[in-house]
CSV table of N, CA and C in Angstrom, one decimal:
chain,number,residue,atom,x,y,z
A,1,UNK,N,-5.8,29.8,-11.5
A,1,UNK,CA,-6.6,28.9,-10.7
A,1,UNK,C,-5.6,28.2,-9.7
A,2,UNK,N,-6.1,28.2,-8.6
A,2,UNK,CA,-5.1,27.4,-7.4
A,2,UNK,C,-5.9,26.0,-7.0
A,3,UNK,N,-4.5,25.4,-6.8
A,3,UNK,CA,-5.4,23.8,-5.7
A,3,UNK,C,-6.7,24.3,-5.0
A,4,UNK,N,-6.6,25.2,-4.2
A,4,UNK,CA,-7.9,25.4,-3.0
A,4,UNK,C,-8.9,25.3,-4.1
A,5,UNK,N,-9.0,25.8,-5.3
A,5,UNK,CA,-10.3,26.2,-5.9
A,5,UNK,C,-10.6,24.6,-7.0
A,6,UNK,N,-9.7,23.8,-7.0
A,6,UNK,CA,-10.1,22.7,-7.7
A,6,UNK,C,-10.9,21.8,-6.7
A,7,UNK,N,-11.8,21.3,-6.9
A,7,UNK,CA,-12.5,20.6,-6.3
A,7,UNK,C,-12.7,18.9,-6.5
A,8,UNK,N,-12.0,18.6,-5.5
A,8,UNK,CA,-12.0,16.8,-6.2
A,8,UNK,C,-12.4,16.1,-4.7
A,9,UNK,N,-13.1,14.8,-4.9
A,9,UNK,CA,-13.1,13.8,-3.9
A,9,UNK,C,-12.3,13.4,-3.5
A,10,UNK,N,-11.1,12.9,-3.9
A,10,UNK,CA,-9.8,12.8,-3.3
A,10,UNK,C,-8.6,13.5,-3.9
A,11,UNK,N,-7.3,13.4,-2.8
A,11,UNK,CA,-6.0,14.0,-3.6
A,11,UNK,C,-5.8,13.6,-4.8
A,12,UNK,N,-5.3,14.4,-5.7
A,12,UNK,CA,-4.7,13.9,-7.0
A,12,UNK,C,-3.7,12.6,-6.7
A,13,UNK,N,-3.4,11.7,-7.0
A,13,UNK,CA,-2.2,10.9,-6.5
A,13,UNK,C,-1.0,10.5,-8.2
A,14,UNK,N,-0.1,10.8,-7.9
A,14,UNK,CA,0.9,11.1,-9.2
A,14,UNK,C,1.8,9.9,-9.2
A,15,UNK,N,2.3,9.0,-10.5
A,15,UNK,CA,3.3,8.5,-10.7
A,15,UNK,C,4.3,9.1,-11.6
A,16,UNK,N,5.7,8.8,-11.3
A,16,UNK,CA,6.5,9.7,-12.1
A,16,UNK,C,6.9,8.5,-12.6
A,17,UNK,N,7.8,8.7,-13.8
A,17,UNK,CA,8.2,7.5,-14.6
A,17,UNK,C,9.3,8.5,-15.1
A,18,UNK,N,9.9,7.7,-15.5
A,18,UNK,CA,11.7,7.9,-16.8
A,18,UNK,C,12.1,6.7,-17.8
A,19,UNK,N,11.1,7.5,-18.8
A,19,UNK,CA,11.8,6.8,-19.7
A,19,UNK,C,12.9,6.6,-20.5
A,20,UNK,N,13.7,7.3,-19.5
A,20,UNK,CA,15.4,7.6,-19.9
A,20,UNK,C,16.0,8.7,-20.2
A,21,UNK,N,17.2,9.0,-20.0
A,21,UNK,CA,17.5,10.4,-20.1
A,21,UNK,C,18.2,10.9,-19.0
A,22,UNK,N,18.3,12.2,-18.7
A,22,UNK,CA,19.5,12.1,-17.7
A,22,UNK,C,19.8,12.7,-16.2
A,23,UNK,N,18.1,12.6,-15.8
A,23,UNK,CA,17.6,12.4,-14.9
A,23,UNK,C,17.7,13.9,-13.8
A,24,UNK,N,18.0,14.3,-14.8
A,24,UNK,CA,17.6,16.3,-14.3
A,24,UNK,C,16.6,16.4,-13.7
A,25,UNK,N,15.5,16.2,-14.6
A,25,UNK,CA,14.1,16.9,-14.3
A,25,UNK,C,13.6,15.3,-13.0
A,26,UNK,N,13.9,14.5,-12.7
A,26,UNK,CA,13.6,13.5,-11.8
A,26,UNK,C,13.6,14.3,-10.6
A,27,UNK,N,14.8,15.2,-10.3
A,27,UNK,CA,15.9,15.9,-8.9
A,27,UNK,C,14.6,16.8,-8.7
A,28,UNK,N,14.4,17.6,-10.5
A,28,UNK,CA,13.4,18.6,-10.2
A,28,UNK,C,11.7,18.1,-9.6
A,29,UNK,N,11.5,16.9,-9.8
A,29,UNK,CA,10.2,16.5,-9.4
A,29,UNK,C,10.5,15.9,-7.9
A,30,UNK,N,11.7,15.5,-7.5
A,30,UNK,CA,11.8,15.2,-5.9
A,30,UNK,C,11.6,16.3,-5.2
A,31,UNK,N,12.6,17.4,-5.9
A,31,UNK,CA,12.7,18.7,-5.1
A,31,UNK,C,10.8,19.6,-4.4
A,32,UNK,N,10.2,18.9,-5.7
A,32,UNK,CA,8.7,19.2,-5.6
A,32,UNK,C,8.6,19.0,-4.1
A,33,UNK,N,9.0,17.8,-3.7
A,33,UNK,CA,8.1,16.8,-2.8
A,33,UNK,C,9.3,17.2,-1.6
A,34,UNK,N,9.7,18.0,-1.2
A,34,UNK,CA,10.9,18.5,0.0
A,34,UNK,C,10.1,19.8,0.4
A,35,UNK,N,10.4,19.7,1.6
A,35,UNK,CA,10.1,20.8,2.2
A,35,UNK,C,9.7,22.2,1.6
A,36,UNK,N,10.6,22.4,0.5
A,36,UNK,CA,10.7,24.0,0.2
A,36,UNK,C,9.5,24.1,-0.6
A,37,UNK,N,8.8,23.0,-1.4
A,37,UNK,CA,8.0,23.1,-2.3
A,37,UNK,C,6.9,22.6,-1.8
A,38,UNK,N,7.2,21.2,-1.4
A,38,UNK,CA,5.8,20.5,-0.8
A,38,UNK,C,4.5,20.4,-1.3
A,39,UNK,N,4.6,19.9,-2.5
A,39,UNK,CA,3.2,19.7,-2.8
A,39,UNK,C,2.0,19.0,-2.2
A,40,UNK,N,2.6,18.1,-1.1
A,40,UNK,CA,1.8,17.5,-0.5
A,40,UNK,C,1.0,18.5,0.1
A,41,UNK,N,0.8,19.2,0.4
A,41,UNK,CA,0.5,20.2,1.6
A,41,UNK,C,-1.1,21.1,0.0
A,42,UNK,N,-0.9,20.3,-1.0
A,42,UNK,CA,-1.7,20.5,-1.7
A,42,UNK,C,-2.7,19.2,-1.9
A,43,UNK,N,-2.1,18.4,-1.5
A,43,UNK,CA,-3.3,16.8,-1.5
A,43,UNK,C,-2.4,15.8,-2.0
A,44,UNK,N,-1.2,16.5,-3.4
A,44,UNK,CA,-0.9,15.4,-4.0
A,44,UNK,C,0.1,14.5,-3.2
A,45,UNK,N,-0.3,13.2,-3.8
A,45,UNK,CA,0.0,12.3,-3.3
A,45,UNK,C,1.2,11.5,-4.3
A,46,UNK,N,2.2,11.1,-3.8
A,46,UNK,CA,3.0,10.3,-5.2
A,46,UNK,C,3.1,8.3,-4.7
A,47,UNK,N,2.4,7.9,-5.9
A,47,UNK,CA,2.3,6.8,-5.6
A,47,UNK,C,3.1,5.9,-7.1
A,48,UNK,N,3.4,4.4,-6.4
A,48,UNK,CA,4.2,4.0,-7.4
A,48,UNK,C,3.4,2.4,-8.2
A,49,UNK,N,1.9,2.9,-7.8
A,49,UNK,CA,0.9,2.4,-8.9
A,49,UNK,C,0.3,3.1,-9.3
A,50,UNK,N,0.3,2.1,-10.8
A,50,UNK,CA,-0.4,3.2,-11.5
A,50,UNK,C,-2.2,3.3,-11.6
A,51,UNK,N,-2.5,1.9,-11.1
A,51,UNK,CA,-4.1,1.4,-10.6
A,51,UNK,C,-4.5,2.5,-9.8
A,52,UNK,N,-4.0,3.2,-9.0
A,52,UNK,CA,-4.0,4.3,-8.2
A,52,UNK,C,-3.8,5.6,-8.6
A,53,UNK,N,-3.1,5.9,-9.3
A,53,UNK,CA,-2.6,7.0,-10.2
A,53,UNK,C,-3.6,8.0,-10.9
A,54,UNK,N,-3.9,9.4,-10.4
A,54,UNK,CA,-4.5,10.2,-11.6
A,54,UNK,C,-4.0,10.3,-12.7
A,55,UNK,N,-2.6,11.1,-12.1
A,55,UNK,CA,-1.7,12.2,-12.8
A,55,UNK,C,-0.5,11.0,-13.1
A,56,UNK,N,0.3,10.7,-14.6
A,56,UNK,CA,1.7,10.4,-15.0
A,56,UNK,C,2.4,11.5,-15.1
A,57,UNK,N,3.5,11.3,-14.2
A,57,UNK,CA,4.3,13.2,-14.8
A,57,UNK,C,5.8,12.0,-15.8
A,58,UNK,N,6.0,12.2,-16.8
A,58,UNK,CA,7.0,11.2,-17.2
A,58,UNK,C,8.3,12.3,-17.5
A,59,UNK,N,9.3,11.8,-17.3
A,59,UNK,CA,10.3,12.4,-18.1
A,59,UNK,C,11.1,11.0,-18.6
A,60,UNK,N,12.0,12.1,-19.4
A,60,UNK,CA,12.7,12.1,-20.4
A,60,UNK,C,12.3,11.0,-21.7
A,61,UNK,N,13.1,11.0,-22.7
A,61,UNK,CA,12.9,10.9,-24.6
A,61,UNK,C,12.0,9.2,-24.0
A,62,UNK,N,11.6,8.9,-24.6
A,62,UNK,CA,11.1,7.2,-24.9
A,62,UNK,C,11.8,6.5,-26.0
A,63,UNK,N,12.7,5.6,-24.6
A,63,UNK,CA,13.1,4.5,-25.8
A,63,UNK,C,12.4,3.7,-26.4
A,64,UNK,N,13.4,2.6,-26.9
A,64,UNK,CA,12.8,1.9,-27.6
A,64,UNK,C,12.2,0.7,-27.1
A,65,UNK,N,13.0,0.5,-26.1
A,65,UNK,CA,12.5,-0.6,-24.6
A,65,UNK,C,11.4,-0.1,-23.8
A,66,UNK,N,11.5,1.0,-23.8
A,66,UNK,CA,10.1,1.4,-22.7
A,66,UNK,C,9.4,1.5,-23.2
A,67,UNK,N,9.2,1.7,-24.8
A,67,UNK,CA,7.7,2.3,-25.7
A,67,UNK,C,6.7,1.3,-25.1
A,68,UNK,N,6.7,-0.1,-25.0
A,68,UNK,CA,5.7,-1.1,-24.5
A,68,UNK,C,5.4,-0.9,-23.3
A,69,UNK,N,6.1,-0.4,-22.3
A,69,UNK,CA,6.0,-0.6,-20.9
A,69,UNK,C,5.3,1.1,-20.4
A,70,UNK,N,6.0,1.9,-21.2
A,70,UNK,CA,4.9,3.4,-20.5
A,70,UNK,C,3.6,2.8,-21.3
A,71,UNK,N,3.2,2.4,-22.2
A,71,UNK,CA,2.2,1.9,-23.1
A,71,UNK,C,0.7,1.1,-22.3
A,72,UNK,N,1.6,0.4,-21.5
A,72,UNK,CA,1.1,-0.4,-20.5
A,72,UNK,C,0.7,0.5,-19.3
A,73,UNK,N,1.5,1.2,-18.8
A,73,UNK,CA,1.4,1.7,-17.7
A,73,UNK,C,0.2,2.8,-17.8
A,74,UNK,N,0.3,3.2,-18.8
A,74,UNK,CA,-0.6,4.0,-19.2
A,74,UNK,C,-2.4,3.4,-19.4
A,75,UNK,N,-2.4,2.6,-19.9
A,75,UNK,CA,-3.6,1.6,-20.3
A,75,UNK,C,-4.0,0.9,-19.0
A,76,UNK,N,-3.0,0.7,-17.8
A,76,UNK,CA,-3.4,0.5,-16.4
A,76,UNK,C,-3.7,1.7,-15.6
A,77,UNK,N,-3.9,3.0,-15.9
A,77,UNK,CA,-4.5,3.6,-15.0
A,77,UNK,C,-5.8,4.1,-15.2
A,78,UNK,N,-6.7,4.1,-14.1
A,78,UNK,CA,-8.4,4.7,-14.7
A,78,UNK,C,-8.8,5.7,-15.3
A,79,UNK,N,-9.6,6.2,-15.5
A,79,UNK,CA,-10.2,6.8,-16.6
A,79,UNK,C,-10.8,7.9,-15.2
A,80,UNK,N,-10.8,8.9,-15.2
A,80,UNK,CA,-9.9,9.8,-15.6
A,80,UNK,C,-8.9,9.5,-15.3
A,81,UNK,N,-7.6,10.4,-16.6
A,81,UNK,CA,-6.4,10.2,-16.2
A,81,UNK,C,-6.1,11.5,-17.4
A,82,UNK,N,-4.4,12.0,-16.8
A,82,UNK,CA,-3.9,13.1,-16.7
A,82,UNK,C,-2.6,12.7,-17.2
A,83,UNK,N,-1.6,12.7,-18.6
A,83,UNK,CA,-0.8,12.8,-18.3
A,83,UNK,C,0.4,14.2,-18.6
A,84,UNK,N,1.4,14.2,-18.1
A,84,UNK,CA,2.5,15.2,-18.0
A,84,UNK,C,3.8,14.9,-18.7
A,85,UNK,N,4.0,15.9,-20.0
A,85,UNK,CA,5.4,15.5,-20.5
A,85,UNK,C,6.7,16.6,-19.9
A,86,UNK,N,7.5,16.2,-18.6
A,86,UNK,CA,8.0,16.8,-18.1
A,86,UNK,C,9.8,16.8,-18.6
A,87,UNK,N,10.0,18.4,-19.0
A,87,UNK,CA,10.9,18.6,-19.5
A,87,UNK,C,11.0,18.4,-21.1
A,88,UNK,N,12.3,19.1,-22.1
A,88,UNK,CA,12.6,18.8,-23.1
A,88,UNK,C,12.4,17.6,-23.7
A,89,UNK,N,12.7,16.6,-23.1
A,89,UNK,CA,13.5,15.6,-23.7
A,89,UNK,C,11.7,14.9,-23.9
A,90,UNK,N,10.9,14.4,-22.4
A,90,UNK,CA,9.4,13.9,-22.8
A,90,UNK,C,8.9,15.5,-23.9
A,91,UNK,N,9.1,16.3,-23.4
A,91,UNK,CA,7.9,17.3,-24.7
A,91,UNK,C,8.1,16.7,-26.0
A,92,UNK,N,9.8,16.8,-26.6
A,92,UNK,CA,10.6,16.8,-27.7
A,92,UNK,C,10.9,16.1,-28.5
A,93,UNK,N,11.5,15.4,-27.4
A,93,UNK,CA,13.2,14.4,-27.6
A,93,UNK,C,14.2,15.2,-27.5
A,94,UNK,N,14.4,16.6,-27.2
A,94,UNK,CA,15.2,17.0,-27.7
A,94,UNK,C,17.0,16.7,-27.7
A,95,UNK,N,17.4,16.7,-27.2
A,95,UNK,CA,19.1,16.4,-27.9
A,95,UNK,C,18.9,14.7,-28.4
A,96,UNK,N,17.6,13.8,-27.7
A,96,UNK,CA,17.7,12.4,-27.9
A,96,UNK,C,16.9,12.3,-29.6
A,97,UNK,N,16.5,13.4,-30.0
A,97,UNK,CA,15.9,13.0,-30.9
A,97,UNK,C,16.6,12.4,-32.0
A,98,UNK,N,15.7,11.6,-32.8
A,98,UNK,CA,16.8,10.8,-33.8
A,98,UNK,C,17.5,10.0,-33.7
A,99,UNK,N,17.7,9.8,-32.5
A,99,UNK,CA,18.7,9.2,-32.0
A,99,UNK,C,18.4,7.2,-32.7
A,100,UNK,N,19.0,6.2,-32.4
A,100,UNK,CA,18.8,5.0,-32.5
A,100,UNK,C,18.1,4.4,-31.8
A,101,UNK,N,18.0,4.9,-30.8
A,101,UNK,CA,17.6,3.9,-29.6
A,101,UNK,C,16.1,4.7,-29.0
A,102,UNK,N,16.0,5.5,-29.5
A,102,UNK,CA,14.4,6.7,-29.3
A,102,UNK,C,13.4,6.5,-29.9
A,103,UNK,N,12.3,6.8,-29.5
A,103,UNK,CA,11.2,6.6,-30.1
A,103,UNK,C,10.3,8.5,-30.5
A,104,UNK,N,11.5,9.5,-29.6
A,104,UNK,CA,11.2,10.8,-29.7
A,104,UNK,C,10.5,11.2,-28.4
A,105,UNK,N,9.4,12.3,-28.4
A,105,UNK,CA,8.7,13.1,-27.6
A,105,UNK,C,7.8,11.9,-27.1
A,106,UNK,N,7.5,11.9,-26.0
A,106,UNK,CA,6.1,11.0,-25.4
A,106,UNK,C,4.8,10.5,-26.2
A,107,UNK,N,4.9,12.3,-26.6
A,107,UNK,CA,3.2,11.8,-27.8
A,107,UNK,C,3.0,11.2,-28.7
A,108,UNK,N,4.3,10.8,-29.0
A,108,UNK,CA,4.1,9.7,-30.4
A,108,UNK,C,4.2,8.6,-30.0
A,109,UNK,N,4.0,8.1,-28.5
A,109,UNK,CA,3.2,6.9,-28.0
A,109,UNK,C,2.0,7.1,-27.0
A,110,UNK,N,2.1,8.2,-26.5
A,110,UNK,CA,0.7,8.1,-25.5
A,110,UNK,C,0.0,9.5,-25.5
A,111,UNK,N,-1.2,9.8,-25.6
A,111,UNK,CA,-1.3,11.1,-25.0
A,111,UNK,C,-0.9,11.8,-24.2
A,112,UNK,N,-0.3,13.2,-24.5
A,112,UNK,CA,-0.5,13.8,-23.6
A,112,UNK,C,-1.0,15.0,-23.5
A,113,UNK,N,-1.4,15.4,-22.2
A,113,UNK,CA,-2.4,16.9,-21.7
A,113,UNK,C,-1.6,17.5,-21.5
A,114,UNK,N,-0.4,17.4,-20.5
A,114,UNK,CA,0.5,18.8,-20.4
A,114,UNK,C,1.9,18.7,-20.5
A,115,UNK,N,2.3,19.8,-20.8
A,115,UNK,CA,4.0,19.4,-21.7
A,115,UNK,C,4.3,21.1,-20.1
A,116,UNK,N,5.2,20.5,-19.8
A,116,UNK,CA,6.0,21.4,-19.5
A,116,UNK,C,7.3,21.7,-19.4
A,117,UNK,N,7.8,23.0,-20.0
A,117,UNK,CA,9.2,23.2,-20.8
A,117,UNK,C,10.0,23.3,-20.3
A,118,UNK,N,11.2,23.1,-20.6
A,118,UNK,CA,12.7,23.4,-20.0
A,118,UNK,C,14.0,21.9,-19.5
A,119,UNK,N,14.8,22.1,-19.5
A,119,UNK,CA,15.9,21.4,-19.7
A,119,UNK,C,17.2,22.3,-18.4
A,120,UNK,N,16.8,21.5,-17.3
A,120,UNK,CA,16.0,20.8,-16.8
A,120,UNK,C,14.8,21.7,-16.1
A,121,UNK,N,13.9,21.3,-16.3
A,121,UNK,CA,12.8,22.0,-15.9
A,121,UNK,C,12.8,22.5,-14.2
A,122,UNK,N,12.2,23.8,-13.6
A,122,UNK,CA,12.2,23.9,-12.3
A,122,UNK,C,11.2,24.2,-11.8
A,123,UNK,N,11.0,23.8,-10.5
A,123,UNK,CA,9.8,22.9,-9.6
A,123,UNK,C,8.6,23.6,-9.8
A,124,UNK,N,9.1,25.3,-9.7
A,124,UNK,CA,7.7,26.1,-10.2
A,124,UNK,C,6.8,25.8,-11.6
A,125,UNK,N,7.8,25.0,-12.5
A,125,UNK,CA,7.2,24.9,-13.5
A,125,UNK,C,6.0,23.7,-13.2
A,126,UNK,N,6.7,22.8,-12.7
A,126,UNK,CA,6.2,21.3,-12.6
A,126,UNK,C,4.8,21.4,-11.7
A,127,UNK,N,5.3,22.7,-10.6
A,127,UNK,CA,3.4,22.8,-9.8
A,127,UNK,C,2.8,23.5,-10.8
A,128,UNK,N,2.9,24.2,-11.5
A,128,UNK,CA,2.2,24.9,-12.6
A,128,UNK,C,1.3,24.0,-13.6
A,129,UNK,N,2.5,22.9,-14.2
A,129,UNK,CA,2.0,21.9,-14.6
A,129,UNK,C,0.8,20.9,-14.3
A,130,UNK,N,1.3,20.9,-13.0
A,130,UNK,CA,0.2,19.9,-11.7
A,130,UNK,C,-1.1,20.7,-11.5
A,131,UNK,N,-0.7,22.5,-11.6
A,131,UNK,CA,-2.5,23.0,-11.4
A,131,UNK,C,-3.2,22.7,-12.8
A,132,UNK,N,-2.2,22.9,-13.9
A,132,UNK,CA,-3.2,23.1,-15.6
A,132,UNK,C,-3.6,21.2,-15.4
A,133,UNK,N,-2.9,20.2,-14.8
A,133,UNK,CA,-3.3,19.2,-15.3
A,133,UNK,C,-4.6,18.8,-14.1
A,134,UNK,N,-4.6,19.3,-12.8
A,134,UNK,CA,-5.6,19.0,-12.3
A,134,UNK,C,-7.4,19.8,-13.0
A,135,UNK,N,-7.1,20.3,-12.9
A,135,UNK,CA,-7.6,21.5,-14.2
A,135,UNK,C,-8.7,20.5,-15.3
A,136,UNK,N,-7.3,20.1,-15.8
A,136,UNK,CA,-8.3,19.2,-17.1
A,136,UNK,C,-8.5,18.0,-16.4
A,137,UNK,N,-8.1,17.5,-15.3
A,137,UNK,CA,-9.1,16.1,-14.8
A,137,UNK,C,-10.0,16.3,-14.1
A,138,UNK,N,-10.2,17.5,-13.8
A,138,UNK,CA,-11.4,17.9,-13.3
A,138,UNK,C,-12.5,17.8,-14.2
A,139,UNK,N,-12.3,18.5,-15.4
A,139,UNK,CA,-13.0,18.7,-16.4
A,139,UNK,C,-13.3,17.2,-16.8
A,140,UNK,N,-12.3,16.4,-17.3
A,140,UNK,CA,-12.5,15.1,-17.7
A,140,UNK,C,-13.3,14.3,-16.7
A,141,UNK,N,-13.3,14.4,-15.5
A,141,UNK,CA,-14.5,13.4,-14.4
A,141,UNK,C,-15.8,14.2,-14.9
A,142,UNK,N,-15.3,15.2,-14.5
A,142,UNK,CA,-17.1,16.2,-15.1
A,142,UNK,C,-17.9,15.6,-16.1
A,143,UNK,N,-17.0,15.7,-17.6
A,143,UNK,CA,-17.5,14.9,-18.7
A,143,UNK,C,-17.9,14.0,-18.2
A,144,UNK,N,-17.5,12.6,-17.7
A,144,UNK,CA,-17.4,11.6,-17.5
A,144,UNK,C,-18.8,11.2,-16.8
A,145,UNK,N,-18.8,12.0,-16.0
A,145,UNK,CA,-20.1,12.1,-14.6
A,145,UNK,C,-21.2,12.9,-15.5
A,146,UNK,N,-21.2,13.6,-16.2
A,146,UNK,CA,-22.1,14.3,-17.0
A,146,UNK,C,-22.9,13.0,-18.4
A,147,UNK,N,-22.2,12.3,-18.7
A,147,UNK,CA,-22.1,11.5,-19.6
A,147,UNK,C,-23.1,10.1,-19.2
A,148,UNK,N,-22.5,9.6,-17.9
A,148,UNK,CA,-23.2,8.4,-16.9
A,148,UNK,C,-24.6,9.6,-16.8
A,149,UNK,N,-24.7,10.0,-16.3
A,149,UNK,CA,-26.1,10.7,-15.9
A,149,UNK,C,-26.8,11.2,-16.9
A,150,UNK,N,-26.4,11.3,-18.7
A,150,UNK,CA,-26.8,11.1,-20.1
A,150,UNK,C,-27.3,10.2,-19.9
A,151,UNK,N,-26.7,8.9,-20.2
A,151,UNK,CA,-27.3,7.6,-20.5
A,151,UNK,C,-28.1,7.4,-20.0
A,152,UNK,N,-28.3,7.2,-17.9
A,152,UNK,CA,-29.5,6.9,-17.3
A,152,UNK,C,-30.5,7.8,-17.6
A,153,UNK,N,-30.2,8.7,-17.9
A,153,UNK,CA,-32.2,9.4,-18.2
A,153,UNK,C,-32.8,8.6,-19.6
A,154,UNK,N,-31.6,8.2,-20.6
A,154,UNK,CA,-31.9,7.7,-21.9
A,154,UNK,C,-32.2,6.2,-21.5
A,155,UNK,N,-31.6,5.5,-20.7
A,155,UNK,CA,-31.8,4.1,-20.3
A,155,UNK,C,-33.4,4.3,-19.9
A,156,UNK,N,-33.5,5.3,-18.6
A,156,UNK,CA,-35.0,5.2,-17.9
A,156,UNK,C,-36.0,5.8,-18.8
A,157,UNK,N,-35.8,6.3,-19.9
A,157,UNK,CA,-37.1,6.9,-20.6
A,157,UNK,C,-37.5,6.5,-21.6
């Protein structure tokens, strides 16, 4: 499935976040947004609210400081929402795991929809990511729009 064939009212618009780690896969999500990759030239948009925000792409482990604040950030974006555990370290934890100061992989604080793998992850992966996760926000407004349009036939009858 490609961008052309997803169908949305507006661009996806993405927040990236780091919840620590060692900022590999960050280079790899800028590199997205550079010329050579350009995802914009797909709609997405990268914004630094999350009131705005479809898509979370997060990297790396979740400390112990941030567990409350992705927590938050997360619970401030609308319904639908998409998020992305980019690289090892959000899929895992991996080298962080265990560690003192970790809380581990992403999902043992927030959901997540798409994990994509590698250490540090590369850019092909990360639009791959960005189609499977547009993908299921599609599906999730669907639901969502399918659900409101449930109720009012049950409200009106």
């Amino acid at each position: 499935m490609s961008f052309i064939e997803l169908s949305r009212k507006k661009s996806p618009w993405v927040i990236h976040v780091n919840t620590g780690g060692c900022n590999g896969c960050d280079l790899e999500i800028l590199s997205c947004l550079t010329p050579r990759f350009d995802v914009s030239r797909f709609g997405v948009y990268s914004t630094g609210n999350p009131k705005h925000a479809d898509v979370m792409l997060v990297v790396g482990p979740v400390t112990l400081k941030y567990k409350e604040i992705i927590t938050n950030l997360y619970n401030q974006m609308p319904d639908p929402k998409v998020v992305m555990a980019v690289g090892s370290c959000a899929s895992t934890g991996a080298i962080y795991q265990g560690c003192y100061g970790t809380c581990g992989s992403l999902d043992k604080v927030i959901p997540v929809d798409v994990y994509v793998p590698g250490c540090n992850c590369r850019p092909e992966g990360i639009i791959d990511g960005l189609v499977l996760a547009l993908d299921i926000l599609n599906e999730k407004e669907r639901k969502i729009l399918e659900d409101k349009k449930k109720a009012k036939s049950q409200g009106a009858a």
